[in-house]
CSV table of C-alpha atoms in Angstrom, one decimal:
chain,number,residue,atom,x,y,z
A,298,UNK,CA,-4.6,-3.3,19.5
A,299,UNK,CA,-6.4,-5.0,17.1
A,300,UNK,CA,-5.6,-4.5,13.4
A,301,UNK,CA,-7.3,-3.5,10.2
A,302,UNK,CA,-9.8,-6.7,9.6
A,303,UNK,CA,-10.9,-7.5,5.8
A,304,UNK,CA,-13.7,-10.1,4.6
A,305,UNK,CA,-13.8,-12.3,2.7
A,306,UNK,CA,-10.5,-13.5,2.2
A,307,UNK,CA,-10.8,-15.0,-0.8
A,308,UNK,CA,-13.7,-14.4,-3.9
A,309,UNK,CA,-14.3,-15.9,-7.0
A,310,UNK,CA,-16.7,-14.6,-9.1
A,311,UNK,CA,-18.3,-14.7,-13.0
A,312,UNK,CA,-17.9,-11.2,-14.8
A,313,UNK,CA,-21.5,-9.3,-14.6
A,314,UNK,CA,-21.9,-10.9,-10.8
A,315,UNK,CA,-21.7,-8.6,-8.3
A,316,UNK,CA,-19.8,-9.0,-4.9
A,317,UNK,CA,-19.2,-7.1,-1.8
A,318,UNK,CA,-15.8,-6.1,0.7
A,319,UNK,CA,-16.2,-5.4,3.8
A,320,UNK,CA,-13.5,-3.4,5.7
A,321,UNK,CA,-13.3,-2.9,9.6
A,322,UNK,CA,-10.4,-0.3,10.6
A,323,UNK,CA,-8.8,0.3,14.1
A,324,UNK,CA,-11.0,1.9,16.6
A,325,UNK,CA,-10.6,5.3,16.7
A,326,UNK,CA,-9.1,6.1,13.4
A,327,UNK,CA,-10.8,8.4,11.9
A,328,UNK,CA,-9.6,8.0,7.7
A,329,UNK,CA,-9.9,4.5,5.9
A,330,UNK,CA,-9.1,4.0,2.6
A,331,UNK,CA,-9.5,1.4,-0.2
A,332,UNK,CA,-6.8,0.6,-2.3
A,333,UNK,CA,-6.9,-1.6,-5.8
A,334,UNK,CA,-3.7,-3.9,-6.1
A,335,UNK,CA,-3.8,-5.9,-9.8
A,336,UNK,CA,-1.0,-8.4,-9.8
A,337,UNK,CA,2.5,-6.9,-10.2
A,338,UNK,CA,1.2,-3.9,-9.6
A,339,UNK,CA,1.9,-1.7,-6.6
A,340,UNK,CA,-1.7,-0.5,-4.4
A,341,UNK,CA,-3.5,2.2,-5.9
A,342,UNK,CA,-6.0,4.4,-4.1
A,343,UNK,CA,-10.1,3.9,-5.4
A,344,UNK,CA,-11.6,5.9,-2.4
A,345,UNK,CA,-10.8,7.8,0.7
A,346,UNK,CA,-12.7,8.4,3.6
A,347,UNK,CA,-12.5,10.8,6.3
A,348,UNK,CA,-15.2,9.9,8.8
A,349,UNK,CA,-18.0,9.4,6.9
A,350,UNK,CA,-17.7,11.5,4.4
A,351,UNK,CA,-15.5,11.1,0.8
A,352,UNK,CA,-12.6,13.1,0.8
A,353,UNK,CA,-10.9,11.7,-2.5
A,354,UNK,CA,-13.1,9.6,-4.8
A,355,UNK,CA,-11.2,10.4,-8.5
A,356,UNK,CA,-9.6,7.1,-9.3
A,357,UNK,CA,-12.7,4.9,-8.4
A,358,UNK,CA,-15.0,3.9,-11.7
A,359,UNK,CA,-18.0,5.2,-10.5
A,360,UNK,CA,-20.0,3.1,-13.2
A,361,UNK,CA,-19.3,-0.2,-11.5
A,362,UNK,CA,-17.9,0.5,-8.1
A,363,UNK,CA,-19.4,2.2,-5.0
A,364,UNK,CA,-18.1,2.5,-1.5
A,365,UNK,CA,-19.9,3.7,1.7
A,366,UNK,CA,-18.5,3.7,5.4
A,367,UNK,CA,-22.0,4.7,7.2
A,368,UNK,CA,-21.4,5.8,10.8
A,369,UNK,CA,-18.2,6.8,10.3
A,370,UNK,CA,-16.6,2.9,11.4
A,371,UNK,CA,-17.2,0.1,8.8
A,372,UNK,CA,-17.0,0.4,5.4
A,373,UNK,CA,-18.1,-1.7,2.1
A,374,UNK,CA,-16.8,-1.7,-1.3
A,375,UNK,CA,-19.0,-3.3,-3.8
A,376,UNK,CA,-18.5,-3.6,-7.6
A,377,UNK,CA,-21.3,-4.4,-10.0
A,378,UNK,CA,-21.4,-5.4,-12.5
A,379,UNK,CA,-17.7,-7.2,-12.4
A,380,UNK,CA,-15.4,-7.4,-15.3
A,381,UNK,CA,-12.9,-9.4,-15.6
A,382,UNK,CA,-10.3,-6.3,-15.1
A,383,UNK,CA,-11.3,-6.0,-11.9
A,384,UNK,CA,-9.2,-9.4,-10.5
A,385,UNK,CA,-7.1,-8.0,-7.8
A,386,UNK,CA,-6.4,-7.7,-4.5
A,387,UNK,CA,-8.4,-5.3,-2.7
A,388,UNK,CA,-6.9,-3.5,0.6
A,389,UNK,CA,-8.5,-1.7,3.3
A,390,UNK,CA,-6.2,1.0,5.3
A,391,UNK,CA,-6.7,3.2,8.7
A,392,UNK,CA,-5.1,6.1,9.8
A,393,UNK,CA,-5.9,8.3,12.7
A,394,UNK,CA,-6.1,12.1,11.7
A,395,UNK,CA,-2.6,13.3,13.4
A,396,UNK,CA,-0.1,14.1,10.6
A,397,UNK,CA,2.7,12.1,11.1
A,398,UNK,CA,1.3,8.4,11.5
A,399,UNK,CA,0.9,6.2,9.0
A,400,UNK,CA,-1.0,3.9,7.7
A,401,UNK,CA,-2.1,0.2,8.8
A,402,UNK,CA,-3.4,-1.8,6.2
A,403,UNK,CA,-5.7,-5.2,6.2
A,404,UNK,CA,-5.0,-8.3,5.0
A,405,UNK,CA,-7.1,-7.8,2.0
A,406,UNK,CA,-9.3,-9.8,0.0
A,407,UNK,CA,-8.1,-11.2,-3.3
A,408,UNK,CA,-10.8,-10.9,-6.1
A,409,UNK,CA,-10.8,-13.5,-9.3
A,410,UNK,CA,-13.6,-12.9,-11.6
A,411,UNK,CA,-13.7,-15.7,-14.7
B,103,UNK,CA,1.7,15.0,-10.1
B,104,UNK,CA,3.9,12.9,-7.6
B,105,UNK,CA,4.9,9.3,-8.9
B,106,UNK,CA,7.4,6.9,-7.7
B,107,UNK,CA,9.7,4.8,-9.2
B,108,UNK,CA,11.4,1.8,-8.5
B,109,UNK,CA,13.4,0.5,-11.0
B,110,UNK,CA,14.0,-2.8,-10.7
B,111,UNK,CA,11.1,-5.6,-10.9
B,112,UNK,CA,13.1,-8.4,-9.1
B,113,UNK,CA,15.9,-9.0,-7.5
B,114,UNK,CA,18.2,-11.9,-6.3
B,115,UNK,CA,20.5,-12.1,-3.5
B,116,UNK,CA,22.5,-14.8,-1.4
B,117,UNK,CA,21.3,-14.9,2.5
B,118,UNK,CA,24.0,-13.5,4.0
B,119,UNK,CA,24.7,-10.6,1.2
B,120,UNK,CA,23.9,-7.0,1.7
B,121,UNK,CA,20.8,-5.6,0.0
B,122,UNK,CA,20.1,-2.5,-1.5
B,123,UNK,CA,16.5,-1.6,-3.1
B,124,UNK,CA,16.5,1.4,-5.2
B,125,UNK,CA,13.5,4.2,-5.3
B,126,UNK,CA,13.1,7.3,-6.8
B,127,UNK,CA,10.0,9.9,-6.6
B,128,UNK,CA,8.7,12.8,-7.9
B,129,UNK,CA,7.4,15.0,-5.9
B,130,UNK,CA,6.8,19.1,-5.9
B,131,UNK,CA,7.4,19.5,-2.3
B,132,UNK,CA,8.8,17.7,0.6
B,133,UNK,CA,8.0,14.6,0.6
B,134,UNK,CA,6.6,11.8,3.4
B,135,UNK,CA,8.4,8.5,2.2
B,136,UNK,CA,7.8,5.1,3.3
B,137,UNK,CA,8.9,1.5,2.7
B,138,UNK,CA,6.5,-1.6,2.9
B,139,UNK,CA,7.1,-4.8,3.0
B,140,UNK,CA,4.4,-7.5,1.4
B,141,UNK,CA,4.5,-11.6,2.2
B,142,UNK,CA,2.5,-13.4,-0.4
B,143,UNK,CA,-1.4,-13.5,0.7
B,144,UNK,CA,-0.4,-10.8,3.5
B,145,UNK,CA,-1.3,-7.1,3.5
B,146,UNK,CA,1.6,-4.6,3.4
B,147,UNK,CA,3.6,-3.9,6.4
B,148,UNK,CA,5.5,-0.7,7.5
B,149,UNK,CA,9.5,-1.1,7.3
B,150,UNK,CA,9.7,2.7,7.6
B,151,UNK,CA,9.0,6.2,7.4
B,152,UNK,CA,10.8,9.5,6.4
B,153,UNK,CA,8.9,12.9,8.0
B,154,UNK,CA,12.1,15.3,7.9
B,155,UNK,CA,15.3,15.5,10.4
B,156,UNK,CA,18.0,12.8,9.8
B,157,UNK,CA,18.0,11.5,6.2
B,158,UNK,CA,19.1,8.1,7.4
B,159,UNK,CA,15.7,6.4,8.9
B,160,UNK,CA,16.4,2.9,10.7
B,161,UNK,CA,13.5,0.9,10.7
B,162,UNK,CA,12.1,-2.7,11.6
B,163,UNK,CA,14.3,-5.9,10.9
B,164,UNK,CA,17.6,-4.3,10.5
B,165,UNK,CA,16.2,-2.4,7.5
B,166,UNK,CA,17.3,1.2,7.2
B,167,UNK,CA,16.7,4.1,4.3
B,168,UNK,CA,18.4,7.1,3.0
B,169,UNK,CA,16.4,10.0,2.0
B,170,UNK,CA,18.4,11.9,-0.5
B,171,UNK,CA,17.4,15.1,-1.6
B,172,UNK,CA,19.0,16.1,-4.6
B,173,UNK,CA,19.2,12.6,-6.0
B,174,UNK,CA,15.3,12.2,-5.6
B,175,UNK,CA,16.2,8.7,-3.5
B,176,UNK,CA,14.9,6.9,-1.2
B,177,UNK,CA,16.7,3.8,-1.0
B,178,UNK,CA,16.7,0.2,1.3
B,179,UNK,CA,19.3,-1.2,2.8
B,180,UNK,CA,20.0,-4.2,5.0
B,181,UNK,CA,23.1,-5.1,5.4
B,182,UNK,CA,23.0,-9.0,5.7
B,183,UNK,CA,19.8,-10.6,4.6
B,184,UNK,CA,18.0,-13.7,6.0
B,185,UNK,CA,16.1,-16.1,3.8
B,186,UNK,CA,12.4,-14.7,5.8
B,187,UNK,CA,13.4,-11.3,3.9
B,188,UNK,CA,11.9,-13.0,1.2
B,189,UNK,CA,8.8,-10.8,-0.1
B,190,UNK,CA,7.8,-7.9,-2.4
B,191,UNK,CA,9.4,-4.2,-1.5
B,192,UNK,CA,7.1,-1.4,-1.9
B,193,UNK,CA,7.9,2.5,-2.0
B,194,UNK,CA,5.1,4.7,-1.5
B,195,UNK,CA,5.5,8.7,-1.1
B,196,UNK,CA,2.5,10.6,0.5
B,197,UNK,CA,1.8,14.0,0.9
B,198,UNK,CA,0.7,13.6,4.9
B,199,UNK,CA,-0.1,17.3,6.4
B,200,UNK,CA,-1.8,19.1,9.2
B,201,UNK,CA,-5.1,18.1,8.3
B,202,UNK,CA,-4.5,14.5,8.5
B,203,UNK,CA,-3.5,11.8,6.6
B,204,UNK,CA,-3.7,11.6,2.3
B,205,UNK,CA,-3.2,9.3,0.0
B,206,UNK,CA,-0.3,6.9,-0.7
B,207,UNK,CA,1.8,6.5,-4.3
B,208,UNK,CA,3.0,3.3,-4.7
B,209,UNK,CA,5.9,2.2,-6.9
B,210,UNK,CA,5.3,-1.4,-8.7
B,211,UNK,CA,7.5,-2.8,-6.4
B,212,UNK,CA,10.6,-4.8,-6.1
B,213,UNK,CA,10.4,-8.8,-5.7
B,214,UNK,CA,13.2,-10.0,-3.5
B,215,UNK,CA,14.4,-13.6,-3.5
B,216,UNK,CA,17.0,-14.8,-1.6
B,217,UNK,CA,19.4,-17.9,-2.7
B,218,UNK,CA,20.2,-20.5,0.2
């Protein structure tokens, strides 16, 4: 099965630009997630999804960063305006909706803003 | 509100040696526990799980865990490591329940390098 596909890999940036993640989880899993990894830092959740619809939203800057996952498949994570705070890696997750399995997470998409 | 810690930032081993990666969490029930592993430029990958039954979970690459209750543990093991166990050790505790799948904690992780 295929996995959890992120792009771009890689983004550089100047703070105040604004840039864009997109986020395509495995078919048929119904909860994706977006998780905010600085450097030396373990992941940390900015948004949940279940479907299309937000189930957990609390740790995402709402000033600056928005996410949408229309149709209930793909999903985008956009931040504007950048700061320079905001350089990390950025990781997408799946999950289907059956307690017990876990997650699968992208490859990710490291952020540098300068 | 749960939290996980794992106390040590990086850690060196010979290949060959045994390994043993500390985590502790707090949680207010039972807790899901997991273990990820992370290459450099790679996303996190599942080493293993704890749900409930046997507290010793054996996972992927000869890594296993042991969920200890009253200690609050969750620690790694391997007993002889390889220099492609080279990577960053994450513990994550998640409270996973009928209604489907929730959020991840993460510790800050463990770096593990591995002497020749």
């Amino acid at each position: 099965e295929a996995g959890v596909a992120q792009s771009p890999r890689y983004k550089i940036i100047e703070k105040r630009q604004s840039v864009a993640f997109w986020c395509n989880p495995i078919s048929g899993h119904a909860t994706l997630y977006w998780y905010q990894q600085i450097l030396g830092q373990g992941p940390k959740l900015l948004i949940q999804f279940q479907n299309n619809g937000v189930v957990d939203d609390s740790q995402l800057p709402k000033d600056r960063f928005s996410a949408e996952r229309l149709k209930g498949v793909d999903s985008t994570l956009k931040i504007q305006p950048a700061k320079l705070e905001d350089s990390a890696v950025y990781l997408c997750a799946s999950s289907p909706t059956v307690a017990g399995d876990g997650y699968t997470f992208g490859s990710g998409t490291r952020l540098t803003v300068v | 509100a749960q939290s996980v810690t794992q106390p040590d930032i990086h850690i060196t081993v010979s290949e060959g040696a045994s390994l043993e990666l500390r985590c502790n969490y707090s949680y207010g029930a039972t807790p899901y526990l997991f273990w990820y592993v992370q290459s450099p430029g790679q996303g996190l990958q599942l080493l293993l799980k704890y749900f409930s039954g046997d507290t010793l979970v054996q996972g992927i690459k000869g890594f296993e865990a042991e969920f200890k209750r009253s200690q609050s543990s969750f620690n790694l093991r391997k007993p002889s490591v390889h220099w492609s166990d080279a990577a960053e050790y994450f513990c994550a505790v998640g409270p996973l329940g009928i209604q489907g799948a929730q959020k991840l904690v993460f510790g800050q992780g463990t770096r593990l390098t591995i002497n020749p």
